[in-house]
Structure formats: structure tokens, C-alpha cells
Coordinates of C-alpha atoms in Angstrom, one line a residue:
Chain K
M213 CA 29.0 42.5 196.7
N214 CA 32.7 42.5 198.0
I215 CA 35.6 43.3 195.7
L216 CA 39.3 42.3 196.2
I217 CA 42.0 44.5 194.8
L218 CA 45.3 42.6 194.6
A219 CA 48.7 44.3 194.6
A220 CA 47.0 47.7 195.4
G221 CA 50.4 49.4 195.9
T222 CA 50.1 53.2 195.4
R223 CA 46.9 53.0 193.4
N224 CA 44.8 54.7 196.1
K225 CA 42.5 56.2 193.5
V226 CA 41.4 52.8 192.2
V227 CA 40.5 51.7 195.7
Q228 CA 38.7 55.0 196.4
Y229 CA 36.7 54.7 193.2
F230 CA 35.6 51.1 194.0
K231 CA 34.5 52.2 197.5
R232 CA 32.5 55.1 196.0
A233 CA 30.9 52.7 193.4
L234 CA 29.9 50.2 196.1
K235 CA 28.7 52.7 198.6
D236 CA 27.1 50.6 201.4
E237 CA 26.5 47.7 199.1
G238 CA 29.7 45.9 200.0
T239 CA 33.3 46.2 201.0
V240 CA 36.6 46.7 199.3
V241 CA 39.4 44.4 200.4
A242 CA 43.0 45.2 199.3
T243 CA 46.3 43.3 199.4
D244 CA 49.9 44.2 199.2
A245 CA 53.1 42.4 199.8
T246 CA 54.2 45.0 202.4
L247 CA 52.7 47.4 204.8
L248 CA 54.2 50.2 202.7
G249 CA 51.6 50.1 199.9
P250 CA 49.6 53.2 200.8
A251 CA 46.4 52.1 198.9
I252 CA 45.6 49.3 201.3
Y253 CA 44.8 51.9 204.0
D254 CA 42.0 53.4 201.8
A255 CA 40.3 50.0 201.6
D256 CA 37.7 48.7 204.2
K257 CA 40.1 45.9 205.0
Y258 CA 43.5 44.7 204.0
Y259 CA 45.8 41.7 204.0
I260 CA 49.5 41.5 203.7
V261 CA 50.2 38.6 201.4
P262 CA 53.4 36.7 200.2
P263 CA 55.1 37.7 197.0
I264 CA 53.2 36.4 193.9
T265 CA 56.2 34.2 193.0
Q266 CA 55.9 32.3 196.3
E267 CA 54.5 28.7 196.2
G268 CA 51.0 28.6 197.6
Y269 CA 50.3 32.2 196.8
I270 CA 47.1 31.5 195.0
D271 CA 45.9 29.4 197.9
V272 CA 46.4 32.4 200.2
I273 CA 44.3 34.5 197.8
L274 CA 41.6 31.8 197.5
D275 CA 41.4 31.7 201.3
I276 CA 40.9 35.5 201.5
C277 CA 38.1 35.3 198.8
R278 CA 36.3 32.6 200.8
K279 CA 36.6 34.3 204.1
E280 CA 35.6 37.8 202.7
K281 CA 32.9 36.4 200.4
I282 CA 34.6 38.1 197.4
E283 CA 32.6 38.3 194.2
G284 CA 35.1 40.0 192.0
A285 CA 38.9 40.1 192.1
L286 CA 41.5 42.0 190.0
S287 CA 45.2 42.8 190.2
L288 CA 46.9 46.0 189.4
I289 CA 50.3 44.6 188.4
D290 CA 51.3 42.9 185.2
P291 CA 53.0 39.8 186.4
E292 CA 49.9 38.8 188.4
L293 CA 47.4 39.0 185.5
S294 CA 48.4 35.7 183.9
L295 CA 48.5 33.9 187.2
L296 CA 45.0 34.9 188.1
A297 CA 43.7 34.1 184.6
E298 CA 45.4 30.7 184.8
N299 CA 43.5 30.0 188.0
A300 CA 40.2 31.6 187.1
D301 CA 38.3 28.3 187.4
R302 CA 39.5 27.7 190.9
F303 CA 38.2 31.2 191.9
K304 CA 34.9 30.5 190.0
E305 CA 34.3 27.4 192.1
I306 CA 34.2 29.5 195.2
G307 CA 32.1 32.2 193.7
T308 CA 34.8 34.7 192.8
T309 CA 35.0 36.2 189.2
I310 CA 38.5 37.2 188.0
I311 CA 38.0 40.5 186.3
G312 CA 40.3 40.4 183.3
S313 CA 41.3 38.8 180.0
S314 CA 42.3 35.2 179.2
Y315 CA 45.6 33.7 180.2
E316 CA 46.9 33.7 176.6
L317 CA 46.0 37.4 176.1
C318 CA 47.6 38.4 179.4
E319 CA 50.8 36.5 178.5
M320 CA 50.9 38.1 175.0
S321 CA 50.3 41.6 176.3
L322 CA 53.1 41.3 178.8
D323 CA 55.6 40.3 176.1
K324 CA 56.4 43.1 173.8
Y325 CA 57.8 40.8 171.1
E326 CA 54.9 38.4 171.1
M327 CA 52.6 41.4 170.9
F328 CA 54.6 42.8 168.0
K329 CA 54.2 39.4 166.1
W330 CA 50.5 39.4 166.7
L331 CA 50.0 43.0 165.6
E332 CA 52.1 42.5 162.5
A333 CA 50.2 39.3 161.6
H334 CA 46.9 41.1 161.9
N335 CA 48.1 44.1 159.8
Y336 CA 48.1 46.7 162.6
R337 CA 50.6 49.5 162.3
C338 CA 53.2 49.2 165.2
A339 CA 56.8 49.7 166.1
G340 CA 59.2 47.4 164.4
S341 CA 60.8 45.0 167.0
W342 CA 63.8 42.7 167.0
M343 CA 65.1 40.3 169.6
D344 CA 68.1 39.6 167.4
K345 CA 70.2 42.8 167.1
E346 CA 72.0 41.5 164.1
E347 CA 68.7 41.3 162.2
F348 CA 68.0 44.9 163.3
F349 CA 71.4 46.0 162.1
K350 CA 70.6 44.5 158.7
E351 CA 67.4 46.5 158.5
V352 CA 69.4 49.7 159.3
E353 CA 71.8 48.9 156.5
K354 CA 68.9 48.4 154.1
G355 CA 67.5 51.8 155.3
S356 CA 64.2 50.4 156.4
V357 CA 64.7 51.6 160.0
N358 CA 66.6 54.6 161.5
Y359 CA 68.1 55.6 164.8
P360 CA 67.2 56.5 167.5
V361 CA 65.6 53.3 168.7
F362 CA 64.6 52.0 172.1
V363 CA 66.4 49.1 173.7
K364 CA 64.2 47.6 176.4
P365 CA 63.4 44.3 178.1
A366 CA 60.8 42.4 176.1
R367 CA 59.0 41.7 179.4
G368 CA 59.2 44.9 181.4
S369 CA 57.1 47.6 182.7
A370 CA 57.2 51.1 184.2
S371 CA 60.0 52.2 181.9
I372 CA 62.5 50.3 183.9
S373 CA 65.7 49.6 182.0
I374 CA 64.6 51.5 178.8
S375 CA 67.4 53.2 176.9
K376 CA 67.2 55.3 173.8
A377 CA 70.1 54.4 171.5
Y378 CA 71.5 56.7 168.8
D379 CA 74.0 54.3 167.2
K380 CA 75.1 50.7 166.8
E381 CA 77.8 51.1 169.5
T382 CA 75.2 51.8 172.1
V383 CA 72.9 48.9 171.0
D384 CA 75.8 46.5 171.2
L385 CA 76.9 47.8 174.6
L386 CA 73.4 47.4 176.1
F387 CA 72.9 43.9 174.7
N388 CA 76.3 42.9 176.1
H389 CA 75.2 44.1 179.6
E390 CA 71.7 42.6 179.9
E391 CA 69.7 39.5 178.8
G392 CA 66.2 39.5 177.3
L393 CA 66.5 42.8 175.5
M394 CA 64.8 43.8 172.3
V395 CA 65.2 46.7 169.9
Q396 CA 62.1 48.7 169.2
E397 CA 61.6 51.3 166.6
F398 CA 61.1 54.8 168.0
L399 CA 57.6 56.1 167.2
D400 CA 57.7 59.8 166.8
G401 CA 54.1 61.1 167.1
Q402 CA 51.4 62.1 169.5
E403 CA 51.1 59.5 172.3
I404 CA 47.5 58.5 173.1
G405 CA 46.1 56.5 176.0
A406 CA 42.8 54.6 175.8
D407 CA 40.9 53.2 178.7
V408 CA 38.5 50.6 177.4
Y409 CA 35.9 48.4 179.1
I410 CA 34.8 45.2 177.4
D411 CA 31.6 43.9 178.9
M412 CA 32.4 40.5 180.6
I413 CA 28.9 39.2 179.8
T414 CA 28.3 40.3 176.2
G415 CA 32.0 40.6 175.1
E416 CA 31.1 44.0 173.5
V417 CA 33.2 47.1 173.9
V418 CA 30.9 49.4 176.0
S419 CA 33.1 52.3 177.1
I420 CA 36.1 54.0 175.5
F421 CA 37.9 57.1 176.9
T422 CA 40.8 58.5 174.9
K423 CA 43.3 61.1 176.0
K424 CA 46.4 62.8 174.5
K425 CA 49.4 62.3 176.7
I426 CA 51.2 65.6 177.4
K427 CA 53.8 64.5 179.9
M428 CA 55.1 61.2 181.2
R429 CA 56.9 60.5 184.5
A430 CA 58.5 57.2 185.5
G431 CA 56.6 55.4 182.7
E432 CA 53.2 56.8 183.8
T433 CA 51.0 59.5 182.2
D434 CA 51.6 62.6 184.4
K435 CA 49.5 65.1 182.4
S436 CA 46.9 64.5 179.7
V437 CA 43.9 66.0 177.9
S438 CA 40.7 64.2 176.8
F439 CA 39.8 64.2 173.1
K440 CA 37.4 62.3 170.8
D441 CA 37.8 60.9 167.3
P442 CA 35.1 58.5 166.0
G443 CA 37.7 57.0 163.7
L444 CA 39.9 56.1 166.7
F445 CA 36.9 54.6 168.5
D446 CA 36.2 52.4 165.5
F447 CA 39.9 51.4 165.3
I448 CA 40.0 50.5 169.0
E449 CA 36.8 48.5 168.8
K450 CA 38.0 46.5 165.8
F451 CA 41.3 45.8 167.5
V452 CA 39.9 44.8 170.9
R453 CA 37.3 42.6 169.3
E454 CA 39.9 40.9 167.1
A455 CA 42.2 40.3 170.0
G456 CA 39.4 39.2 172.4
Y457 CA 40.2 41.2 175.6
R458 CA 37.7 41.3 178.5
G459 CA 37.0 43.7 181.3
Q460 CA 39.3 46.8 181.9
I461 CA 42.2 47.4 179.5
D462 CA 44.5 50.3 178.8
I463 CA 46.0 50.8 175.3
D464 CA 48.9 52.9 174.3
I465 CA 48.5 54.3 170.8
F466 CA 50.6 56.7 168.6
D467 CA 49.1 59.1 166.1
I468 CA 51.8 59.5 163.4
D469 CA 50.6 61.8 160.6
G470 CA 47.0 60.8 161.1
E471 CA 47.7 57.0 161.2
Y472 CA 47.2 55.1 164.5
Y473 CA 49.9 52.7 165.7
I474 CA 49.3 50.3 168.5
S475 CA 52.2 50.4 171.0
E476 CA 51.1 48.4 174.1
V477 CA 48.2 46.9 175.9
N478 CA 47.9 46.6 179.7
P479 CA 44.9 44.3 180.4
R480 CA 44.2 46.1 183.8
F481 CA 43.6 49.5 185.2
G482 CA 46.5 51.7 184.0
G483 CA 48.1 54.4 186.0
G484 CA 46.3 57.1 184.0
Y485 CA 42.8 55.7 184.5
P486 CA 41.8 58.4 187.0
H487 CA 41.6 60.8 184.1
A488 CA 38.8 58.6 182.5
Y489 CA 37.0 58.2 185.8
E490 CA 37.1 61.9 186.7
S491 CA 35.8 62.7 183.2
G492 CA 32.7 60.5 183.8
C493 CA 33.8 57.0 182.6
D494 CA 33.1 55.1 185.8
H495 CA 34.3 51.6 184.9
M496 CA 33.9 50.4 188.5
K497 CA 30.2 50.6 188.1
L498 CA 30.4 48.6 184.8
I499 CA 32.3 45.9 186.7
I500 CA 29.8 45.8 189.5
N501 CA 26.9 45.5 187.0
N502 CA 28.7 42.6 185.4
L503 CA 29.3 40.9 188.7
K504 CA 25.5 41.2 189.4
G505 CA 24.9 39.5 186.1
V506 CA 23.7 42.7 184.4
P507 CA 25.2 43.4 181.0
N508 CA 26.2 47.0 180.3
E509 CA 24.9 49.1 177.5
R510 CA 27.1 50.5 174.8
N511 CA 28.1 54.1 175.9
I512 CA 31.2 55.1 173.9
G513 CA 32.7 58.5 174.1
N514 CA 30.3 59.9 176.6
Y515 CA 32.6 62.6 178.0
D516 CA 33.8 66.1 177.2
E517 CA 36.8 67.0 175.2
G518 CA 39.4 69.3 176.6
I519 CA 39.4 68.0 180.2
Y520 CA 42.9 68.2 181.6
M521 CA 44.4 65.8 184.2
M522 CA 47.5 66.6 186.2
K523 CA 49.0 64.3 188.8
Y524 CA 50.6 65.4 192.0
N525 CA 51.9 63.7 195.1
E526 CA 49.6 63.1 198.1
V527 CA 51.1 61.5 201.2
C528 CA 50.0 58.7 203.4
I529 CA 51.4 58.8 206.9
R530 CA 51.4 55.8 209.2
K531 CA 52.8 55.3 212.7
D532 CA 53.5 52.1 214.6
L533 CA 53.8 49.8 211.5
E534 CA 55.2 46.5 212.4
I535 CA 58.0 46.4 209.9
Chain G
M275 CA 51.4 88.6 205.3
N276 CA 51.3 87.4 201.7
I277 CA 53.6 84.6 200.4
L278 CA 54.6 84.0 196.8
I279 CA 55.6 80.5 195.7
L280 CA 57.4 80.5 192.4
A281 CA 57.5 77.5 190.0
A282 CA 54.9 75.8 192.1
G283 CA 54.6 72.9 189.6
T284 CA 53.2 69.7 191.2
R285 CA 54.1 70.8 194.7
N286 CA 50.5 71.1 195.9
K287 CA 51.4 70.1 199.4
V288 CA 53.8 73.0 199.9
V289 CA 51.1 75.4 198.7
Q290 CA 48.5 73.7 201.0
Y291 CA 50.9 73.9 204.0
F292 CA 51.5 77.6 203.5
K293 CA 47.8 78.2 203.3
R294 CA 47.2 76.3 206.5
A295 CA 50.0 78.2 208.3
L296 CA 48.7 81.6 207.2
K297 CA 45.1 80.8 208.0
D298 CA 43.2 84.1 207.5
E299 CA 46.3 86.2 208.1
G300 CA 47.2 86.5 204.4
T301 CA 47.1 84.9 201.0
V302 CA 49.3 82.4 199.1
V303 CA 50.1 83.4 195.5
A304 CA 51.6 80.9 193.2
T305 CA 53.2 81.0 189.7
D306 CA 53.9 78.5 187.0
A307 CA 55.1 78.7 183.4
T308 CA 52.0 76.9 182.2
L309 CA 48.4 76.3 183.2
L310 CA 49.4 72.6 183.7
G311 CA 51.1 73.1 187.0
P312 CA 48.5 71.6 189.4
A313 CA 49.7 73.4 192.5
I314 CA 48.7 76.8 191.3
Y315 CA 45.0 75.8 191.7
D316 CA 45.5 75.2 195.4
A317 CA 46.8 78.8 195.9
D318 CA 44.5 81.7 196.6
K319 CA 45.6 83.3 193.4
Y320 CA 48.0 82.4 190.6
Y321 CA 49.9 84.0 187.7
I322 CA 51.2 82.3 184.6
V323 CA 54.7 83.7 184.0
P324 CA 57.4 83.5 181.3
P325 CA 60.2 80.9 181.5
I326 CA 62.9 82.0 184.0
T327 CA 65.4 82.2 181.2
Q328 CA 63.4 84.9 179.4
E329 CA 64.7 88.5 179.6
G330 CA 62.7 90.6 181.9
Y331 CA 61.5 87.6 183.9
I332 CA 62.6 89.2 187.2
D333 CA 60.7 92.4 186.4
V334 CA 57.5 90.3 186.0
I335 CA 58.0 88.7 189.4
L336 CA 58.8 92.1 191.0
D337 CA 55.5 93.5 189.5
I338 CA 53.6 90.6 191.0
C339 CA 55.3 91.2 194.4
R340 CA 54.4 94.9 194.3
K341 CA 50.8 94.3 193.2
E342 CA 50.1 91.5 195.7
K343 CA 52.0 93.1 198.6
I344 CA 54.2 90.0 198.9
E345 CA 56.3 89.8 202.1
G346 CA 58.1 86.5 201.4
A347 CA 59.0 84.8 198.1
L348 CA 60.6 81.4 197.4
S349 CA 61.1 79.1 194.4
L350 CA 60.7 75.3 194.3
I351 CA 63.1 74.7 191.4
D352 CA 66.9 74.7 191.4
P353 CA 67.7 76.9 188.4
E354 CA 65.6 79.8 189.9
L355 CA 67.3 79.8 193.3
S356 CA 70.5 81.6 192.2
L357 CA 68.5 84.1 190.1
L358 CA 66.3 85.1 193.1
A359 CA 69.4 85.3 195.4
E360 CA 71.2 87.5 192.8
N361 CA 68.2 89.9 192.8
A362 CA 67.4 89.8 196.5
D363 CA 68.2 93.5 197.0
R364 CA 65.7 94.5 194.3
F365 CA 63.1 92.5 196.1
K366 CA 64.1 93.9 199.5
E367 CA 63.5 97.5 198.1
I368 CA 59.9 96.7 197.5
G369 CA 59.4 94.9 200.8
T370 CA 59.8 91.3 199.7
T371 CA 62.2 88.9 201.4
I372 CA 63.7 86.2 199.3
I373 CA 63.5 83.0 201.5
G374 CA 66.7 81.2 200.7
S375 CA 70.5 81.1 200.8
S376 CA 73.1 83.4 199.2
Y377 CA 73.8 83.5 195.5
E378 CA 77.2 81.8 196.0
L379 CA 75.7 78.9 198.0
C380 CA 72.9 78.4 195.5
E381 CA 75.3 78.2 192.7
M382 CA 77.6 75.8 194.5
S383 CA 74.8 73.5 195.5
L384 CA 73.5 73.3 192.0
D385 CA 76.9 72.2 190.7
K386 CA 77.8 68.7 191.9
Y387 CA 81.5 69.2 191.1
E388 CA 81.8 72.5 192.9
M389 CA 80.0 71.0 195.9
F390 CA 82.5 68.1 195.8
K391 CA 85.5 70.4 195.9
W392 CA 84.0 72.4 198.8
L393 CA 83.2 69.2 200.8
E394 CA 86.7 67.8 200.2
A395 CA 88.4 71.0 201.1
H396 CA 86.4 71.1 204.4
N397 CA 87.1 67.4 205.2
Y398 CA 83.6 66.1 204.8
R399 CA 83.2 62.5 203.6
C400 CA 81.6 62.5 200.2
A401 CA 81.5 60.7 196.8
G402 CA 84.7 61.0 194.8
S403 CA 83.9 63.1 191.7
W404 CA 85.7 63.6 188.3
M405 CA 84.9 65.9 185.4
D406 CA 87.9 64.4 183.6
K407 CA 87.3 60.7 182.9
E408 CA 91.0 60.0 182.2
E409 CA 91.8 61.1 185.8
F410 CA 89.0 58.8 187.0
F411 CA 90.5 55.9 185.0
K412 CA 93.9 56.5 186.6
E413 CA 92.3 56.2 190.0
V414 CA 90.6 53.0 189.0
E415 CA 94.0 51.6 187.9
K416 CA 95.5 52.7 191.3
G417 CA 92.6 50.8 192.9
S418 CA 91.4 53.8 194.9
V419 CA 87.9 53.7 193.3
N420 CA 85.8 50.8 191.9
Y421 CA 82.9 50.2 189.5
P422 CA 80.0 50.7 189.4
V423 CA 80.0 54.5 189.3
F424 CA 77.4 57.1 188.4
V425 CA 77.8 59.2 185.3
K426 CA 75.6 62.3 185.5
P427 CA 75.5 65.9 184.4
A428 CA 77.4 68.1 186.9
R429 CA 74.4 70.5 186.8
G430 CA 71.3 68.3 186.8
S431 CA 68.4 67.3 188.9
A432 CA 65.5 64.9 189.3
S433 CA 67.7 61.9 188.2
I434 CA 67.6 63.1 184.6
S435 CA 70.3 61.6 182.5
I436 CA 71.9 59.6 185.3
S437 CA 73.5 56.3 184.3
K438 CA 75.2 53.6 186.4
A439 CA 78.3 52.4 184.6
Y440 CA 79.9 49.1 185.3
D441 CA 83.0 49.4 183.1
K442 CA 85.3 51.8 181.2
E443 CA 83.6 51.1 177.9
T444 CA 80.3 52.5 179.3
V445 CA 81.9 55.6 180.8
D446 CA 83.6 56.3 177.5
L447 CA 80.4 55.8 175.5
L448 CA 78.4 58.1 177.8
F449 CA 81.1 60.9 177.7
N450 CA 81.2 60.6 173.9
H451 CA 77.4 61.2 173.7
E452 CA 76.9 64.1 176.1
E453 CA 78.6 67.3 177.4
G454 CA 79.1 68.4 181.0
L455 CA 79.1 64.9 182.5
M456 CA 81.0 63.9 185.6
V457 CA 81.9 60.5 187.1
Q458 CA 80.7 60.1 190.7
E459 CA 81.6 57.3 193.1
F460 CA 78.7 55.1 193.9
L461 CA 77.9 55.3 197.6
D462 CA 76.6 52.0 198.9
G463 CA 74.8 52.7 202.1
Q464 CA 71.6 53.8 203.8
E465 CA 70.3 57.0 202.1
I466 CA 69.1 59.7 204.5
G467 CA 67.2 62.9 203.9
A468 CA 67.4 65.8 206.2
D469 CA 65.0 68.8 206.1
V470 CA 66.6 71.7 207.9
Y471 CA 65.5 75.2 208.8
I472 CA 68.1 77.8 209.5
D473 CA 66.6 80.9 211.1
M474 CA 66.9 83.8 208.7
I475 CA 67.3 86.3 211.6
T476 CA 69.7 84.5 213.9
G477 CA 71.4 82.3 211.4
E478 CA 71.0 79.4 213.8
V479 CA 69.8 75.9 212.9
V480 CA 66.4 75.7 214.6
S481 CA 64.8 72.6 213.2
I482 CA 66.1 69.3 211.8
F483 CA 64.0 66.3 210.6
T484 CA 65.8 63.2 209.4
K485 CA 64.4 60.2 207.6
K486 CA 65.7 57.0 206.1
K487 CA 64.8 56.7 202.5
I488 CA 63.2 53.4 201.7
K489 CA 62.3 53.8 198.0
M490 CA 63.0 56.4 195.3
R491 CA 61.0 57.2 192.2
A492 CA 62.0 59.5 189.4
G493 CA 64.7 61.0 191.7
E494 CA 62.3 61.7 194.6
T495 CA 61.8 60.0 197.9
D496 CA 58.7 57.8 197.5
K497 CA 58.7 56.0 200.9
S498 CA 60.7 56.9 204.0
V499 CA 60.7 56.5 207.8
S500 CA 61.6 59.1 210.4
F501 CA 64.5 58.4 212.8
K502 CA 66.7 60.4 215.2
D503 CA 70.4 60.3 215.9
P504 CA 71.9 63.1 218.1
G505 CA 75.3 62.5 216.4
L506 CA 73.7 63.1 213.0
F507 CA 72.0 66.3 214.3
D508 CA 75.4 67.6 215.5
F509 CA 77.0 66.7 212.2
I510 CA 74.3 68.5 210.2
E511 CA 74.5 71.5 212.4
K512 CA 78.2 71.8 212.0
F513 CA 78.0 71.4 208.2
V514 CA 75.2 73.9 207.7
R515 CA 76.9 76.5 209.9
E516 CA 80.2 76.1 208.1
A517 CA 78.6 76.4 204.7
G518 CA 76.3 79.3 205.8
Y519 CA 72.9 78.2 204.4
R520 CA 69.7 80.1 205.3
G521 CA 66.0 79.3 205.4
Q522 CA 64.8 75.9 204.2
I523 CA 67.3 73.3 202.9
D524 CA 67.2 69.6 202.1
I525 CA 70.3 67.5 202.5
D526 CA 71.0 64.0 201.0
I527 CA 73.3 62.0 203.3
F528 CA 74.6 58.4 203.2
D529 CA 75.3 56.3 206.2
I530 CA 78.0 53.9 205.3
D531 CA 79.1 51.6 208.1
G532 CA 78.2 54.3 210.7
E533 CA 80.0 57.2 208.9
Y534 CA 78.0 60.0 207.4
Y535 CA 78.7 61.2 203.8
I536 CA 77.2 64.3 202.3
S537 CA 75.8 63.7 198.9
E538 CA 73.8 66.8 197.9
V539 CA 72.1 69.9 199.2
N540 CA 69.0 71.5 197.7
P541 CA 68.6 75.0 199.2
R542 CA 64.8 74.8 199.0
F543 CA 61.8 72.7 200.0
G544 CA 62.6 69.2 198.6
G545 CA 60.1 66.7 197.2
G546 CA 60.2 64.7 200.4
Y547 CA 59.4 67.7 202.8
P548 CA 55.8 66.6 203.4
H549 CA 57.2 63.8 205.6
A550 CA 58.8 66.4 207.9
Y551 CA 55.6 68.5 208.0
E552 CA 53.3 65.6 208.6
S553 CA 55.6 64.5 211.5
G554 CA 55.2 67.9 213.2
C555 CA 58.1 70.0 211.7
D556 CA 56.1 72.9 210.3
H557 CA 58.8 75.0 208.6
M558 CA 56.1 77.3 207.0
K559 CA 55.4 78.7 210.5
L560 CA 59.1 79.3 211.0
I561 CA 59.3 81.2 207.8
I562 CA 56.2 83.3 208.7
N563 CA 57.7 84.1 212.1
N564 CA 60.9 85.3 210.4
L565 CA 59.0 87.4 208.0
K566 CA 57.3 89.0 211.0
G567 CA 60.7 89.8 212.4
V568 CA 60.4 87.1 215.1
P569 CA 63.4 84.8 215.5
N570 CA 62.6 81.1 216.1
E571 CA 63.7 79.1 219.1
R572 CA 65.9 76.1 218.7
N573 CA 63.6 73.0 218.4
I574 CA 65.7 70.2 217.0
G575 CA 64.4 66.6 216.7
N576 CA 61.0 67.3 218.1
Y577 CA 59.2 64.5 216.3
D578 CA 58.6 60.8 216.7
E579 CA 60.7 58.0 215.3
G580 CA 59.1 55.3 213.2
I581 CA 56.7 57.5 211.3
Y582 CA 56.3 56.2 207.7
M583 CA 55.6 58.3 204.7
M584 CA 54.3 56.8 201.4
K585 CA 53.5 58.9 198.4
Y586 CA 50.7 58.2 195.9
N587 CA 49.1 60.0 193.0
E588 CA 46.3 62.5 193.5
V589 CA 44.8 64.1 190.4
C590 CA 43.8 67.7 189.6
I591 CA 41.1 67.9 186.9
R592 CA 40.5 71.2 185.0
K593 CA 38.2 72.0 182.2
D594 CA 38.2 74.9 179.8
L595 CA 41.9 75.8 180.2
E596 CA 43.0 78.3 177.5
I597 CA 46.0 76.3 176.2

């Protein structure tokens, strides 16, 4: 049982957790586009691969899967998710399962405006979103939305290029300076993160871990505390089933006066996943079971409340890199 | 020999390095304003203290120093540096040495505009800076400065509230929305970090570690590589001696076409210090020697070139915190 972690980057914990779950049953292979992704050095073996946008990239990954007898592969970065999903059949042919959701769901999750349209059409509470700023200004005049709002790229991640705008002047200026922006209503409430595993064999939600976010840093959860609400578990299960996600996903939710709003879905291991793992929600084991053909049993909310997670910087030191 | 690390926050490595340097010779005591500062849990003992702005804060710290028989105390956050320096005599009376620079130097280093005036007056290359945007616009008209420029708080840290402005319109808008901003010329070159130790007994520069910054994240060096240039060592030594810093400092420098520009000084352990330590520049030992009354010998550039540092997230998990 060998696992391939693509675009491992700085996600050393994910690599370490897979190694722990596999024990001596198999190896963890990791890739990165450069030798400066520290997580590759925690894997049993690593490959430096071309950027995902380069022609022939998928062939390089298929070669690695063949050579290393990879049974399951997953990526840790958004833009690669659709690419893998699109090519899932080619991987299947050589015995490699892509751990993730369908191409359509990956594409939708990456595009905040497409996600908004889906959520609205399916009657989920969410942040109002506008690609056309004039339409947004009309809503402001009507009084149906208020400043401040976020101005962000519809397809972006890691809080890059996100601005909070307090007036029309700022929204205009930002739109004049950059393409592909959208206006998003500012949700003022308790931010929640959910790490969810949807069994790849049965399609059922089998594990949910929820945490209140206490502090963010560079778009990632920096401090958080675990909590449980059966109503939230039901809400997440309904949403995930309706959308049709598979494997590991991470959902950003807001609690505003007791109502849950869906903010964003990352159909992959999110940067805050270590909190779930360290609280007992080992989704690596669930993946390995699925790859062995074993469905997982439903085990939702099997963790303690009040477990705090705080991130800090560890350093990876390497000499003699050929850069 | 007991050491007190104030505002330890997420600086677990600094706490760990002091513990390693002290071995069984003494204890490391750490403080934080909340139970959510992960570094306190790596110390031998910790105290939760009021915010530094609260009246009587210094008395609380003095009490800890007395009780724990602290011989050396240092803070890891900018706003506390001046406060400690200002009260250094009160600490001295109870046998505690404040590890750091003078009050005047701490104040100057925290204020980017004051720093700029000093650098200009002492003929160091640096980024042009303006508190008055109209004066900046005049310079643009004269052609002596070009866009883009940074607009940032004169007294700020961790890249909070820093914007890159590409035109007059944006500079105007930013100044209209916030107080205490300044315009700073954008230095386009190789960013360098220097970790320097100035002996607290002799006042001589005894250790310098320099690295090229490869990637930044949330205002901190995320990836870097060590290098050596005797010319840079001389330049740093001249600057540090002229300014009069003491103890541990961190200097941001730009190399633009072979000329060194001074960007900023943090008179404390910077977030990138672990690179210096892991490359052999153990400044904790130098501090302990000084606290024992032993001056350190000059040992500049005693490390290898081409050592890469990459940060990644480690997690601290705590249950049953009384929050």
C-alpha cells in the first residue's frame, strides 16, 4: 500500500500522519515543484516534478505512480484537484485511485462565485456575492447589503489579494486595478472549520470534526478549539450529501446568531486538519481502509470538546541542495 | 542561571534553544498574555500576565523575576522592548539584566520614520520615506521617486496594514482611511536578513549570520539560504557600532546592484533566527556567558554557506485550558 502526496509543500504533518497510518505496510512518496518544500523530506521518497501547468505534467505523475506502485494519490493544492479528477480514469487504469471529489465539484469549489450560485440555488445561507460591482452598488442603495465587504479574486486561495472595503470609492479602485475580482458580503460571526471524510466506497459521511477558529494567519487557522453540535453535524451531512463530495474535505462555516452559513469548501486536506487528527479523527486510516476495499463505519463526533490547537513554526534545515 | 522570556507567543524555538543552552544549569520561565501562546508550554514554568499596556504590568514582571531568581530577561515583541529598557534599572536592582538595547534605540527602531531620519543623517542607503504625502507627490513630479511604493504605518510590524500603491489615487485613498501612515520607497533587490549579537560587556559585535531571503509569509522569513560576504560583515559592524545596539538584533537589508541598503532593525530575536541557530550561531550561549560576567570572543561568519531553512507548521495541542 503506497501513497503519493502531490504538492506536499509545507504540509509536513500530513506526510507524517500518513507515514504513521501506514507503519510498515507501505511507503509515502511526496512531490514538490522545488527542493524547498520541506514536507518532501519527511516522506520515504520524493520526486521534484514540473509545475502543474506544464504540458505532460500528468504523464510525469502517472510514471511515478507506475514506478512506485502507488495505490492512492492526492494533492494538497487547489489548482491541482480538478486536474487529477479530470484524469482519474487514466490513474485507475494503472491501479491508482485519486482520493478526491469529481471534476465538476473541484471546479465549483475553486470558484467562489460558482459556489455562491450553487449555495443560493439550494437554499443554503451564504455570503452574497457579485462579479458585477454595479449590481452590488444597486443592492447597497436598496439597503439589502452594507459595508464593509470583501473584494477578492473569484478564484483565489490563502487570502492572497483579499481586501476589506469600507466604501464605494475603495471597491471602484480595487476593480480598476485587478481582473477577476468579486465583491463578497462580510459575514460577521463565529468562524467554524469542519474536517469531513466521505467514504469513497459507500458515499456516506463517516467522520466529522468541527472547531471554532480563534485566530487566522495568512489565510490559515492558527489557533482553534474543538466543539460539537449535533445540529451542525446534521447540517454538514445534508450539505455534503446534496453536493456529492468524496474523500477528505474541509468546510468553512459561519455561525451568525445561531444560523449556519457556508463560506467555502476545499475538497482536500486543509491547513487546519492537524487539529482533527490530534483530537482522534485519523482520516488517513479511513483512506487506507477505502484503498484496501474496506468501507468505513459511521463514526461522527467521536472526539472531545475543548481541545485547543495552536500552531508554531518548526524548521527544516538542508545543506547541499542542488538549486 | 534562570532566564525569563516575555511574550513568548509562538516562538517555541527560542524557548527550546534557551533550554538547550542552559541544560541543567537553570530554568527557562516564559510569559504570555493568554493560555494560547504555545511557546509557554515548552518552558520549565510559565506565567499568564496582563497586557503590557496595563498599569502595573512592570511590577508583575518584577515580582516574577524576584520569585524565580531571574538573571536575564528579554521580550520577543516590539512594543515591550522600550518598556523594558526604560525600566532596566529597576530590574538591575533585583539582580535581573534586561537583554537588549537602550530605550532610545528601541524607540527609534520601532518607528520607521525616525529610523529613516537617522539612516539618512548618517549616510546609509535606505528607502526614501515620507509622513507627508504631498511632499512625496512633489518628489514624484520631480522624478526622484517612482511607483510602486509601500504605504504602511510608521509604527507597525508583521506586515500588518502594508499596501503596495501603484498610483496617486491609491496613496490618497489609503491616507484618507488611516492615521499614522507613511509612504516608503519600494526597494527592488535581494532581501537579506542578518542576526547579530553585540556583546553586552564589551559592546563589540561578536557574531553575525547573514541569509538571503527566498520567501516571506505574513511578514516573516519563510525560506532562506545562508551566505557570507566580508564586505557585508564590515558594513553591518560599522552600522551597529555607530548606532550603539546591544545584545541580540535582527537587521533587514537589501542588496540592490551590489549596494547595501538598511531597511529595518528589530532589537530582539527575529522570527527567522532559527536559521542562524541551526547553522551554528548559538546566541543563547553568548547571552548566558554575558550574564555570568564572561565577555564573548569575536566569532564572525563561523558557519557554512548554502544552508537552506524552510519553515513549516508544528501543532501544540492542549486540553482542559481554563479559558
